[in-house]
XYZ file of C-alpha atoms in Angstrom:
571
model
C -50.765 -22.627 -7.291
C -49.239 -26.308 -6.571
C -50.242 -29.509 -7.896
C -53.073 -31.278 -6.080
C -50.962 -34.400 -6.143
C -47.662 -35.726 -7.382
C -44.907 -38.148 -6.684
C -41.187 -37.096 -7.089
C -40.130 -39.165 -9.932
C -36.440 -40.090 -10.074
C -35.074 -37.661 -12.503
C -33.238 -38.909 -15.640
C -29.493 -37.629 -15.489
C -29.076 -37.850 -19.396
C -31.562 -34.782 -19.935
C -29.766 -32.493 -17.690
C -27.501 -30.675 -19.883
C -25.023 -30.828 -23.304
C -23.053 -34.092 -22.981
C -20.178 -32.127 -22.224
C -21.201 -30.099 -19.609
C -19.853 -30.136 -15.602
C -21.616 -31.893 -12.886
C -24.620 -29.489 -11.276
C -22.471 -28.765 -8.241
C -20.383 -25.880 -7.908
C -17.311 -26.978 -10.207
C -13.820 -27.194 -8.841
C -10.639 -27.009 -10.879
C -10.557 -30.954 -11.325
C -14.179 -30.650 -13.354
C -12.608 -27.812 -15.314
C -9.577 -29.541 -16.200
C -11.480 -32.623 -17.564
C -13.764 -30.531 -19.584
C -10.710 -28.406 -21.011
C -9.177 -31.840 -21.932
C -12.144 -32.794 -23.615
C -11.500 -29.569 -25.575
C -7.867 -30.152 -26.073
C -6.349 -29.566 -29.488
C -9.693 -27.205 -30.515
C -8.384 -23.570 -30.618
C -10.823 -22.205 -32.135
C -13.578 -19.832 -30.438
C -17.001 -19.345 -31.204
C -18.329 -16.821 -33.349
C -17.552 -13.461 -31.663
C -19.936 -12.093 -29.571
C -21.896 -9.120 -31.241
C -23.277 -6.077 -29.301
C -26.990 -7.238 -30.000
C -26.513 -10.852 -28.466
C -27.453 -9.599 -24.947
C -30.315 -11.315 -22.935
C -32.263 -9.461 -21.516
C -32.393 -7.205 -24.773
C -31.293 -3.736 -24.403
C -33.511 -0.732 -24.997
C -30.781 0.830 -27.445
C -28.034 -0.644 -29.215
C -25.930 1.293 -31.641
C -23.302 -0.911 -32.715
C -19.753 -0.053 -33.942
C -18.639 -3.076 -36.366
C -15.147 -0.949 -36.927
C -14.123 -1.083 -33.051
C -12.869 -3.754 -30.718
C -11.547 -3.635 -27.283
C -9.693 -6.316 -26.025
C -8.559 -6.589 -22.286
C -4.745 -7.487 -21.718
C -2.587 -7.726 -18.907
C -2.389 -3.842 -18.674
C -6.263 -3.214 -18.516
C -7.281 -1.775 -15.269
C -10.527 -0.964 -13.713
C -11.232 2.554 -12.618
C -14.439 3.444 -10.830
C -15.977 6.328 -9.189
C -15.362 6.753 -5.330
C -18.890 6.610 -3.819
C -20.868 4.138 -1.709
C -21.688 0.931 -3.721
C -19.389 1.562 -6.870
C -16.435 0.090 -5.532
C -18.217 -2.911 -4.543
C -19.504 -3.367 -8.283
C -15.970 -2.783 -9.477
C -14.825 -5.522 -7.265
C -17.333 -7.937 -8.303
C -16.617 -6.967 -11.967
C -12.899 -8.129 -11.370
C -14.080 -11.262 -9.286
C -16.137 -12.317 -12.404
C -13.254 -11.813 -15.127
C -9.976 -12.445 -13.192
C -10.535 -16.801 -12.992
C -10.864 -17.002 -16.823
C -8.514 -14.550 -18.235
C -5.935 -15.026 -15.674
C -5.449 -10.959 -15.786
C -4.598 -8.934 -12.756
C -7.361 -6.440 -13.548
C -6.103 -4.135 -10.414
C -9.204 -1.762 -9.199
C -9.067 1.814 -8.311
C -11.350 4.411 -6.828
C -10.120 7.539 -8.920
C -12.016 10.445 -10.568
C -9.300 10.964 -12.996
C -9.145 10.602 -16.744
C -8.734 7.294 -17.820
C -5.898 5.911 -19.408
C -6.045 4.106 -22.333
C -7.043 0.273 -21.848
C -9.209 1.090 -18.915
C -12.739 -0.391 -17.609
C -14.369 2.599 -16.169
C -17.575 2.554 -14.207
C -18.905 5.869 -13.146
C -21.564 7.215 -11.546
C -24.048 9.747 -13.624
C -23.630 12.600 -10.905
C -20.088 12.949 -11.587
C -20.195 12.440 -15.397
C -23.185 13.754 -17.764
C -24.652 10.856 -19.758
C -24.841 11.954 -23.491
C -27.906 10.369 -25.242
C -27.148 8.045 -28.103
C -29.086 10.453 -30.535
C -29.683 13.907 -30.393
C -33.250 14.565 -28.615
C -33.285 11.359 -26.926
C -33.762 11.166 -22.891
C -30.244 9.874 -21.109
C -32.683 9.878 -17.694
C -30.914 6.514 -16.613
C -33.491 5.894 -13.951
C -32.808 3.673 -10.715
C -31.579 0.826 -12.735
C -30.474 1.686 -16.116
C -27.105 2.255 -17.469
C -25.008 3.294 -20.474
C -22.288 1.038 -21.739
C -19.486 2.540 -24.385
C -17.018 0.231 -25.850
C -14.394 2.117 -27.929
C -10.830 0.901 -28.970
C -9.090 2.625 -25.997
C -11.743 1.338 -23.160
C -15.003 0.555 -22.058
C -17.011 2.868 -19.884
C -20.383 2.034 -18.001
C -22.068 5.073 -16.519
C -25.312 4.840 -14.349
C -27.018 6.955 -11.823
C -27.020 4.555 -8.928
C -24.290 1.480 -8.215
C -27.405 -1.080 -9.414
C -27.393 0.447 -12.433
C -23.470 0.375 -12.799
C -24.244 -3.347 -11.629
C -26.401 -4.418 -14.583
C -24.038 -2.761 -17.024
C -21.379 -4.992 -15.478
C -23.869 -8.055 -16.371
C -24.058 -7.196 -19.639
C -20.473 -6.438 -20.392
C -19.845 -9.725 -19.114
C -22.134 -11.261 -22.073
C -20.129 -9.425 -24.153
C -17.142 -11.317 -23.740
C -16.598 -14.737 -24.962
C -18.436 -17.506 -23.305
C -15.299 -19.017 -21.979
C -14.998 -16.002 -19.803
C -17.331 -18.313 -17.444
C -14.723 -20.851 -16.473
C -13.423 -20.893 -13.314
C -9.703 -21.565 -14.242
C -7.409 -19.512 -16.938
C -8.553 -20.450 -20.409
C -6.694 -19.055 -23.682
C -8.872 -16.397 -25.549
C -8.853 -13.231 -27.022
C -10.564 -11.291 -24.536
C -12.370 -8.885 -26.769
C -15.929 -6.894 -26.587
C -17.586 -5.400 -29.514
C -17.490 -1.796 -30.009
C -20.312 0.469 -29.738
C -22.983 1.651 -27.286
C -25.945 0.339 -25.430
C -28.341 2.489 -23.500
C -30.439 0.338 -21.221
C -33.325 0.811 -18.600
C -35.842 -1.768 -17.293
C -39.683 -1.789 -18.347
C -40.769 -3.180 -14.955
C -39.372 -2.001 -11.423
C -40.103 -5.669 -10.084
C -38.518 -9.042 -11.964
C -38.261 -11.659 -9.827
C -38.374 -15.807 -9.325
C -39.350 -17.639 -6.523
C -38.103 -20.857 -4.722
C -40.211 -23.101 -2.801
C -37.672 -24.173 0.275
C -40.853 -25.593 2.132
C -41.832 -28.401 -0.093
C -38.246 -29.951 -0.132
C -35.475 -28.069 1.921
C -32.168 -26.375 0.183
C -28.996 -25.740 1.429
C -27.875 -22.103 1.623
C -25.545 -22.446 -0.710
C -28.103 -23.539 -3.361
C -30.238 -20.589 -2.825
C -26.956 -18.475 -3.161
C -26.672 -20.307 -6.595
C -29.936 -19.129 -7.442
C -29.157 -15.531 -6.494
C -26.530 -15.878 -9.164
C -28.758 -17.130 -11.844
C -31.233 -14.067 -11.244
C -28.338 -11.540 -11.557
C -26.895 -12.576 -14.359
C -30.220 -12.189 -16.335
C -30.646 -8.220 -14.087
C -33.844 -10.198 -11.801
C -34.118 -8.246 -8.800
C -36.358 -10.273 -6.375
C -36.042 -13.491 -4.937
C -39.223 -14.788 -3.330
C -38.658 -17.390 -0.537
C -41.629 -19.475 -0.029
C -40.582 -20.306 3.553
C -43.307 -22.012 5.278
C -45.979 -24.722 4.096
C -47.695 -28.020 5.188
C -44.491 -29.959 4.408
C -42.280 -27.743 6.519
C -41.440 -24.435 8.243
C -38.050 -23.375 7.206
C -37.468 -20.000 9.137
C -36.256 -19.583 12.968
C -38.119 -17.615 14.965
C -37.340 -17.153 18.364
C -40.831 -16.484 19.870
C -41.992 -19.531 18.885
C -38.788 -21.718 18.589
C -40.828 -25.517 17.627
C -41.580 -23.983 14.445
C -38.160 -24.580 13.263
C -36.982 -27.398 15.414
C -40.616 -29.705 15.035
C -42.104 -28.239 12.028
C -39.246 -27.825 10.037
C -38.218 -31.644 10.267
C -40.214 -32.821 7.249
C -40.560 -32.954 3.496
C -42.379 -34.098 0.333
C -41.588 -37.472 0.728
C -40.336 -38.158 4.333
C -37.134 -36.350 4.035
C -35.154 -34.824 7.069
C -36.326 -31.007 5.784
C -34.344 -28.535 7.580
C -34.520 -24.693 8.381
C -32.511 -21.736 8.201
C -30.894 -20.294 11.428
C -31.038 -16.043 11.525
C -27.352 -16.526 10.498
C -28.305 -18.224 7.433
C -31.097 -16.111 6.446
C -29.045 -12.907 6.978
C -26.365 -14.444 5.078
C -28.970 -15.399 1.771
C -29.998 -11.632 2.234
C -26.523 -10.056 2.580
C -25.530 -12.252 -0.695
C -28.743 -11.336 -2.488
C -27.885 -7.439 -1.701
C -24.426 -7.451 -2.914
C -26.174 -8.634 -6.260
C -28.651 -6.301 -6.132
C -31.357 -8.601 -5.429
C -34.279 -8.085 -2.801
C -35.323 -11.042 -0.807
C -39.063 -11.181 -0.103
C -39.973 -13.700 2.424
C -43.056 -15.438 2.638
C -45.127 -16.908 5.496
C -48.238 -18.517 4.107
C -51.316 -17.759 5.699
C -53.914 -18.679 6.904
C -53.681 -22.344 5.384
C -50.631 -24.333 3.969
C -50.037 -24.554 7.888
C -49.752 -28.105 8.796
C -45.871 -27.774 9.551
C -46.617 -24.811 12.365
C -49.818 -26.867 13.660
C -47.370 -30.087 14.017
C -44.992 -27.555 16.285
C -47.943 -25.638 18.242
C -51.408 -27.687 18.018
C -53.153 -24.843 20.240
C -52.970 -23.077 16.595
C -55.485 -25.520 14.995
C -59.048 -25.343 15.010
C -59.193 -28.343 17.136
C -56.309 -27.798 19.035
C -54.801 -31.145 18.145
C -51.506 -31.995 16.910
C -51.820 -32.936 13.059
C -49.252 -35.665 11.705
C -46.142 -34.387 9.889
C -47.494 -34.355 6.202
C -44.879 -35.515 3.634
C -47.706 -35.591 0.434
C -48.342 -32.990 -2.084
C -52.349 -32.271 -1.262
C -53.043 -28.800 -0.859
C -55.779 -26.920 1.064
C -56.673 -28.859 3.877
C -54.610 -27.325 6.890
C -55.215 -23.749 8.809
C -54.687 -21.621 11.690
C -57.821 -21.003 13.592
C -59.233 -17.556 13.027
C -61.348 -17.410 15.632
C -58.620 -17.557 18.368
C -56.695 -14.415 19.248
C -53.846 -16.588 20.011
C -53.450 -16.734 16.491
C -52.888 -13.267 15.686
C -50.040 -12.830 18.555
C -48.447 -15.959 16.570
C -48.711 -14.031 13.196
C -47.597 -10.874 14.885
C -44.414 -12.205 16.434
C -43.505 -14.754 13.285
C -44.031 -11.303 11.258
C -42.146 -8.954 13.241
C -39.344 -11.208 13.538
C -38.779 -11.906 9.912
C -39.410 -7.994 9.413
C -36.613 -7.443 11.291
C -34.166 -9.732 9.169
C -35.488 -8.428 6.028
C -34.404 -4.969 4.714
C -36.466 -5.095 1.900
C -40.075 -3.602 1.914
C -42.010 -6.512 1.070
C -43.742 -9.408 3.495
C -45.535 -11.817 1.645
C -48.330 -13.477 3.386
C -49.603 -16.021 0.940
C -53.194 -16.401 1.252
C -54.112 -18.819 -1.521
C -55.878 -22.194 -1.184
C -57.529 -21.811 2.327
C -60.336 -23.895 0.708
C -61.907 -24.561 4.816
C -61.698 -20.506 5.643
C -64.398 -19.106 3.889
C -66.188 -15.674 3.084
C -66.405 -13.095 5.444
C -64.308 -15.166 7.946
C -61.495 -15.373 5.144
C -61.750 -11.797 4.448
C -61.357 -10.557 8.117
C -58.724 -12.875 8.775
C -56.804 -11.301 5.567
C -57.725 -7.957 6.582
C -56.068 -8.361 10.306
C -52.790 -9.954 9.096
C -52.334 -7.300 6.311
C -52.535 -4.679 9.566
C -50.148 -6.817 11.177
C -47.767 -6.546 8.111
C -47.786 -2.832 7.949
C -47.371 -2.463 11.836
C -43.773 -3.703 11.045
C -43.466 -1.139 8.507
C -43.512 -3.419 5.559
C -45.766 -3.523 2.605
C -48.231 -6.228 1.844
C -47.709 -8.705 -0.752
C -49.878 -11.974 -1.582
C -51.429 -14.394 -3.543
C -54.000 -12.654 -5.776
C -56.818 -14.764 -3.591
C -56.320 -11.527 -0.983
C -58.314 -9.493 -3.289
C -61.730 -9.617 -1.823
C -60.081 -8.148 1.326
C -60.058 -4.392 2.163
C -57.026 -2.451 0.141
C -54.281 -1.261 2.341
C -51.943 1.120 1.175
C -49.430 0.360 -1.136
C -50.567 -3.639 -1.571
C -49.471 -5.772 -4.283
C -51.311 -9.036 -5.306
C -49.645 -12.042 -6.985
C -51.833 -13.165 -9.800
C -50.997 -16.912 -10.750
C -54.139 -17.610 -12.649
C -54.449 -19.024 -15.871
C -57.439 -17.341 -17.208
C -56.908 -13.921 -17.848
C -60.746 -12.850 -17.038
C -60.655 -12.352 -13.507
C -63.036 -9.322 -12.339
C -62.038 -9.718 -8.578
C -58.251 -8.847 -8.853
C -59.399 -6.368 -11.631
C -61.829 -4.732 -8.924
C -58.832 -4.851 -6.262
C -56.637 -2.840 -8.935
C -59.552 -0.345 -9.388
C -59.270 0.133 -5.315
C -55.508 0.521 -5.254
C -53.728 -2.798 -5.603
C -50.684 -3.169 -8.151
C -49.881 -6.402 -9.735
C -47.242 -9.242 -10.014
C -48.211 -11.150 -12.500
C -47.063 -15.115 -12.573
C -49.408 -16.552 -14.623
C -49.493 -20.322 -13.916
C -49.484 -21.274 -17.599
C -46.708 -19.324 -18.686
C -44.691 -18.421 -15.788
C -44.716 -21.292 -13.542
C -41.402 -22.973 -13.953
C -42.219 -26.015 -12.060
C -44.242 -26.875 -15.506
C -42.880 -29.344 -17.431
C -41.765 -28.685 -20.897
C -42.964 -31.558 -22.703
C -44.889 -34.695 -21.749
C -41.847 -36.519 -21.305
C -39.966 -34.084 -18.954
C -39.176 -36.592 -16.401
C -39.559 -34.013 -13.326
C -42.306 -31.063 -12.531
C -46.015 -30.748 -12.839
C -48.733 -30.535 -15.841
C -51.779 -29.035 -14.275
C -51.182 -25.694 -15.614
C -50.203 -27.181 -18.802
C -46.975 -27.408 -20.626
C -44.478 -24.893 -20.758
C -41.657 -24.673 -23.378
C -39.549 -22.178 -23.662
C -41.509 -20.036 -26.671
C -44.556 -20.456 -24.147
C -42.378 -18.790 -21.065
C -41.295 -15.986 -23.617
C -44.700 -15.202 -25.598
C -47.123 -13.312 -23.774
C -47.136 -9.807 -22.526
C -47.137 -8.783 -18.449
C -48.514 -5.563 -18.794
C -51.730 -6.643 -20.680
C -52.235 -10.118 -19.648
C -55.050 -9.516 -17.045
C -58.187 -8.273 -18.347
C -59.050 -4.961 -17.009
C -56.108 -4.316 -15.291
C -53.509 -1.702 -16.947
C -50.042 -1.817 -17.507
C -49.646 1.299 -15.114
C -50.657 -0.868 -12.381
C -48.380 -3.750 -13.128
C -45.389 -3.725 -10.939
C -43.930 -6.644 -12.591
C -43.355 -10.404 -13.029
C -42.162 -13.302 -11.278
C -41.376 -16.759 -11.931
C -42.521 -19.320 -9.218
C -40.757 -22.603 -9.022
C -42.717 -25.304 -6.629
C -40.665 -28.198 -5.541
C -42.772 -30.903 -4.988
C -40.815 -32.929 -7.590
C -37.595 -31.041 -7.299
C -34.885 -32.639 -4.827
C -31.340 -30.940 -5.956
C -29.758 -27.873 -7.317
C -29.462 -30.073 -10.697
C -33.097 -29.972 -10.657
C -33.525 -26.402 -9.814
C -31.524 -25.160 -12.751
C -32.892 -27.898 -15.058
C -36.389 -26.218 -14.598
C -35.349 -22.536 -14.634
C -33.021 -22.863 -17.783
C -33.732 -22.179 -20.488
C -36.955 -20.402 -19.299
C -35.639 -18.099 -16.996
C -34.294 -15.873 -19.230
C -37.264 -15.904 -21.047
C -39.227 -14.324 -18.334
C -36.381 -12.045 -17.379
C -36.547 -10.469 -20.916
C -40.493 -9.802 -20.371
C -39.745 -8.046 -17.355
C -36.506 -5.783 -18.477
C -36.880 -5.125 -22.165
C -39.127 -2.950 -24.132
C -42.087 -4.539 -25.372
C -40.970 -3.247 -29.126
C -37.838 -5.537 -28.441
C -40.109 -8.875 -28.139
C -38.955 -11.313 -31.081
C -38.939 -14.985 -30.637
C -36.859 -15.558 -33.705
C -34.482 -13.153 -32.234
C -34.390 -14.532 -28.860
C -33.907 -17.782 -29.678
C -31.149 -17.093 -31.446
C -29.587 -14.969 -28.514
C -30.676 -17.560 -25.836
C -28.619 -20.193 -27.979
C -25.175 -18.748 -27.279
C -25.847 -19.220 -23.397
C -25.734 -22.782 -23.609
C -21.985 -22.707 -23.685
C -21.723 -20.524 -21.022
C -23.609 -22.755 -18.923
C -22.014 -25.712 -19.820
C -18.397 -23.969 -19.224
C -19.858 -22.595 -15.615
C -20.930 -26.060 -14.796
C -24.651 -25.171 -14.646
C -27.368 -27.787 -15.618
C -29.815 -26.820 -17.969
C -32.459 -28.474 -20.556
C -31.345 -28.670 -24.081
C -34.717 -27.659 -25.497
C -35.118 -28.812 -28.960
C -36.632 -25.090 -29.488
C -33.113 -23.281 -29.558
C -30.517 -23.452 -32.124
C -27.872 -24.611 -29.142
C -24.066 -24.913 -30.691
C -23.286 -28.448 -31.490
C -20.669 -28.418 -28.174
C -19.356 -26.060 -25.862
C -15.680 -24.446 -27.048
C -13.163 -24.330 -24.271
C -9.736 -23.293 -25.499
C -6.539 -25.058 -24.012
C -5.164 -23.767 -20.745
C -2.695 -21.008 -21.150
C -0.965 -21.324 -17.304
C -1.226 -23.525 -14.251
C -4.810 -23.310 -12.455
C -5.114 -20.708 -9.925
C -7.222 -20.044 -6.970
C -10.744 -19.244 -7.584
C -11.353 -15.695 -6.604
C -14.733 -15.312 -7.487
C -17.005 -15.322 -4.234
C -19.985 -17.785 -4.779
């Protein structure tokens, strides 16, 4: 799962993004003003956005090239008066107000929309017609329909989640300048037509390792924004490992205060208080992202043993570990105190986590073998189900007895895995994260300044050109819950590093999880993805300017047309 050993090279700042891109930190007014100044005198906009430029690719598109709708000072947002829907409308307004400078008032109403309105409607309030006769109009839990006419925009969904994803599509249909946090001069036009869209897989996620290097809450929130932009709906947080324990546990307080005080390379580490974790969960929930916490067991536990040596097989405290080797540490599977510890930790983490999953790791426990390992896993699985949560773990859990709902996360590089296939036949479902396609800590190329290469090099095409539904031999697509892109952080020390490795590969994984297989087309994807470079540059997001993608020469940001205003977005 992780590299056997790797030092942490200093990233080369010249590879972070387009030369005109903003710094990787959350951009301030000064940053955006500087970028706007560099574009002064250039009033040309990028080519108009087309309905089929969206990433991930929608299920169905019916473009109407005769139609355009333009946001202006009279545009209002109307929304069904229903739980969750108003929050989505407010989110849309917060996304659009900074760049457009438009007031975009939001109103709860079921009245007929006047011309010039953006309307968000729950399908129970308004029937959803199919695009073509005989086609199913069932949008499901996450689907939406978006219609753009000359008089307005309507997003219809059966749930607030569907509305939220419709809003993310609407956002992409506006010019790239919409990502600016200060007002810019632009014609805020949306292309006409209809999109009907539903996800292929229910689980679409990314993992952030906060154990090898610790990342502040604000960095995690920024990652959540990246997931939401591309309709990814799960954030897996790898909270514990040999190098650090990152979540406060009241019943075992030294886990955080002692076990959390280290990281790769000897830095100070850190941990999330329960208030910090609740903030992450709340922010994610508002963006329809479910947090999946991982407590890695029985291996990857050196930080826990530093804090509580009585959990170690020899009952001796090891030294804090700041390297990158794996497989040497484990809690004592023969001591009942170990299971009291696990029950306490899982119970407290479950109480903080509204989502259904508790991830218990299970990989690379090289010193806990055979029946001892299987027996440990089976007890740990029961402790998860005792909390009311569903077991999730790396595919090494496969030999253990099945428990209802169990999900295995497969990170192999060889698609022939009879042990995992057997676990699926016994009832397990699979989240597919192949190390040689979906591990976003792998380098893009040999000269990539950070990252690993133990699973090979992963350029954008390799991240895109595979099928989660058929990837593991002997596992039918009906047993595949979805796809996840892990990012391990042995060599990753900053938000800029995170973004550099995520982008532009994260949208490739997102498209595999969301879009129908019939839409899969590398040539089309690379052209659509190219249009996101200017969006990321405008938003101050670091990304790798992969030579595979035909990026525009430079982002085009029109001159400001009024004085900068306060940023009303909630980042």
